Coordinates of C-alpha atoms in Angstrom, one line a residue:
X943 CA -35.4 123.6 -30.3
X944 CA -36.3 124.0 -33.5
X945 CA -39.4 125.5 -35.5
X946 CA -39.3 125.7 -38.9
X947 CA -41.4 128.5 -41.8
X948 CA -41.4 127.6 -45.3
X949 CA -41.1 130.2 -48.2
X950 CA -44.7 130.7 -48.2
X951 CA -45.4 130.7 -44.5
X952 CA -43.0 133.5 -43.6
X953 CA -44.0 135.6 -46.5
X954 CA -47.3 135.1 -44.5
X955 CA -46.3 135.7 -41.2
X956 CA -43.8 139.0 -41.9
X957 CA -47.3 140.5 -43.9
X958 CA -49.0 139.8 -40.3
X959 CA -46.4 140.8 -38.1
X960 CA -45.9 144.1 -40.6
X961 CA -49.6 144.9 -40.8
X962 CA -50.4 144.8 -37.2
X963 CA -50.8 147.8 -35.2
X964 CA -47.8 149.7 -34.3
X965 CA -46.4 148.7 -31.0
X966 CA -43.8 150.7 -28.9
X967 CA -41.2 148.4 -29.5
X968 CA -41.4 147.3 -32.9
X969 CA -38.2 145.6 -32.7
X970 CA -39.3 142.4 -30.6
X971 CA -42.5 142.6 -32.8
X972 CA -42.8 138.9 -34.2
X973 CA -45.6 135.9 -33.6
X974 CA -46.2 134.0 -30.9
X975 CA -46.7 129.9 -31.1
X976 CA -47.8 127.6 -28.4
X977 CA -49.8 124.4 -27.8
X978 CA -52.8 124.2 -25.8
X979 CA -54.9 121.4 -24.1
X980 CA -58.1 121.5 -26.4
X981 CA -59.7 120.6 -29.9
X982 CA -60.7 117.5 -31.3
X983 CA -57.3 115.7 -30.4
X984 CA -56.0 116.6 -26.9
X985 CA -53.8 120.0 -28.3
X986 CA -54.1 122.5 -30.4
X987 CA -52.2 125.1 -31.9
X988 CA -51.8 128.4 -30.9
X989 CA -50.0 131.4 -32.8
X990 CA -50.9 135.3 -32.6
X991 CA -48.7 138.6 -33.5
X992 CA -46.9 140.1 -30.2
X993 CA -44.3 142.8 -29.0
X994 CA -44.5 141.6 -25.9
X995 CA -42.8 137.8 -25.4
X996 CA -43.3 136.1 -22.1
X997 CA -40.5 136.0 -20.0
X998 CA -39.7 132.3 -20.3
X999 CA -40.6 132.3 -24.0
X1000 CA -37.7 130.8 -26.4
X1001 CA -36.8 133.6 -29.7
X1002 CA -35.9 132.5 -32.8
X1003 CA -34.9 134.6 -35.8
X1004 CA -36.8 132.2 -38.9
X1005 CA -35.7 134.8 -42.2
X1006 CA -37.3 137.9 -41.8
X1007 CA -39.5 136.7 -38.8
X1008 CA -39.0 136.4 -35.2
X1009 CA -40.8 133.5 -33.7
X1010 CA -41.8 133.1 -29.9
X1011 CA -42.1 129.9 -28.4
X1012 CA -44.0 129.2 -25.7
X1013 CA -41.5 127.0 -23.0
X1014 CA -44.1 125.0 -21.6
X1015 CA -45.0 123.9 -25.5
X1016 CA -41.4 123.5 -26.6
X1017 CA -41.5 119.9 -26.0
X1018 CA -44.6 119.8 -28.3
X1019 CA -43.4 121.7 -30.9
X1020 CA -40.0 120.5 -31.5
X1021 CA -39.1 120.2 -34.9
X1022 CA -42.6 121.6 -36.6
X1023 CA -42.8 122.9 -40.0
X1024 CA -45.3 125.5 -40.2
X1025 CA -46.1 126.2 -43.6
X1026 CA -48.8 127.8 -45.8
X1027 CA -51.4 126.6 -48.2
X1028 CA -53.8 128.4 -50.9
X1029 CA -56.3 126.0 -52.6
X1030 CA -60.0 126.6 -53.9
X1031 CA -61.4 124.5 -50.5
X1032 CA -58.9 125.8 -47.9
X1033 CA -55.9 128.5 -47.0
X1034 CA -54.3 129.0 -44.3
X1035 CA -51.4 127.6 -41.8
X1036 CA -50.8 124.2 -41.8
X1037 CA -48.6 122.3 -39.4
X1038 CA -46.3 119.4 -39.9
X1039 CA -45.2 118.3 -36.5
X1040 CA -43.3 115.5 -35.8
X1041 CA -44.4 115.0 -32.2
X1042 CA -48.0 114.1 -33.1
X1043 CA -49.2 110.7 -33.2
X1044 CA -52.1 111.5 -34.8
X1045 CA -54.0 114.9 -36.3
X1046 CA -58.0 115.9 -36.9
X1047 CA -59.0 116.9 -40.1
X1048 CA -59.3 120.4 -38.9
X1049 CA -55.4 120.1 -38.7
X1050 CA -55.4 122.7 -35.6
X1051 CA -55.3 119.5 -33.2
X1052 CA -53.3 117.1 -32.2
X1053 CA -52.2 114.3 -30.2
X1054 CA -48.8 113.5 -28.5
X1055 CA -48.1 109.8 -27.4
X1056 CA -49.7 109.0 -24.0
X1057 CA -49.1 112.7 -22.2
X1058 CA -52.1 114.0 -24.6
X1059 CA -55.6 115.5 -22.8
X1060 CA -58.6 113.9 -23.9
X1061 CA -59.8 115.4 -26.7
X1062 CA -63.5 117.4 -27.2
X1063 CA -65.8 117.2 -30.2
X1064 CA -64.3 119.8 -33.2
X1065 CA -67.2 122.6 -33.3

């Protein structure tokens, strides 16, 4: 299993995980990814600053960040790049994952193959 931050994204993500309230255990402080059914393509991404893993969850050490993977998603996620963009338009995370079969222009959703929910209007 494999999920991998650029440069820009975990300069990102270690300013999140670092500015977040202090927790109790600040040592398995890191962010939290999943996929869920939803959005305009079946999935959509999921990712939120946590101390507290699931149990199942899968850690990985990406630089200065630990990363959370939700088990149920790993099968989704496996081999993402999550990276970060700054342009006039748009900033923010932006996901590269070879598992989709296709994306919406909202690039928050996705669609896997034939094991994909159907999909509901982007809002």
């Amino acid at each position: 299993m494999t999920i991998t931050l650029t440069e820009k994204a975990e300069f990102r993500l270690r300013a999140f995980v670092r500015g977040s309230a202090p927790e109790t255990n600040d040592a398995t402080k890191g962010v939290r990814i999943w996929a869920k059914d939803g959005g305009c393509n079946g999935y959509e991404y999921g990712i939120d600053i946590t101390s507290k893993p699931q149990p199942d969850d899968l850690a990985i050490q990406q630089g200065s960040v630990l990363l959370y993977i939700d088990a149920k998603s790993m099968p989704l996620l496996d081999g993402m790049v999550i990276d970060f963009v700054e342009g006039v338009m748009e900033s923010g995370f932006k996901f590269t994952n070879p598992n989709a079969t296709d994306t919406c222009g909202c690039g928050k959703s996705f669609k896997t193959g034939d094991c994909t929910p159907p999909g509901v209007p982007c809002s």
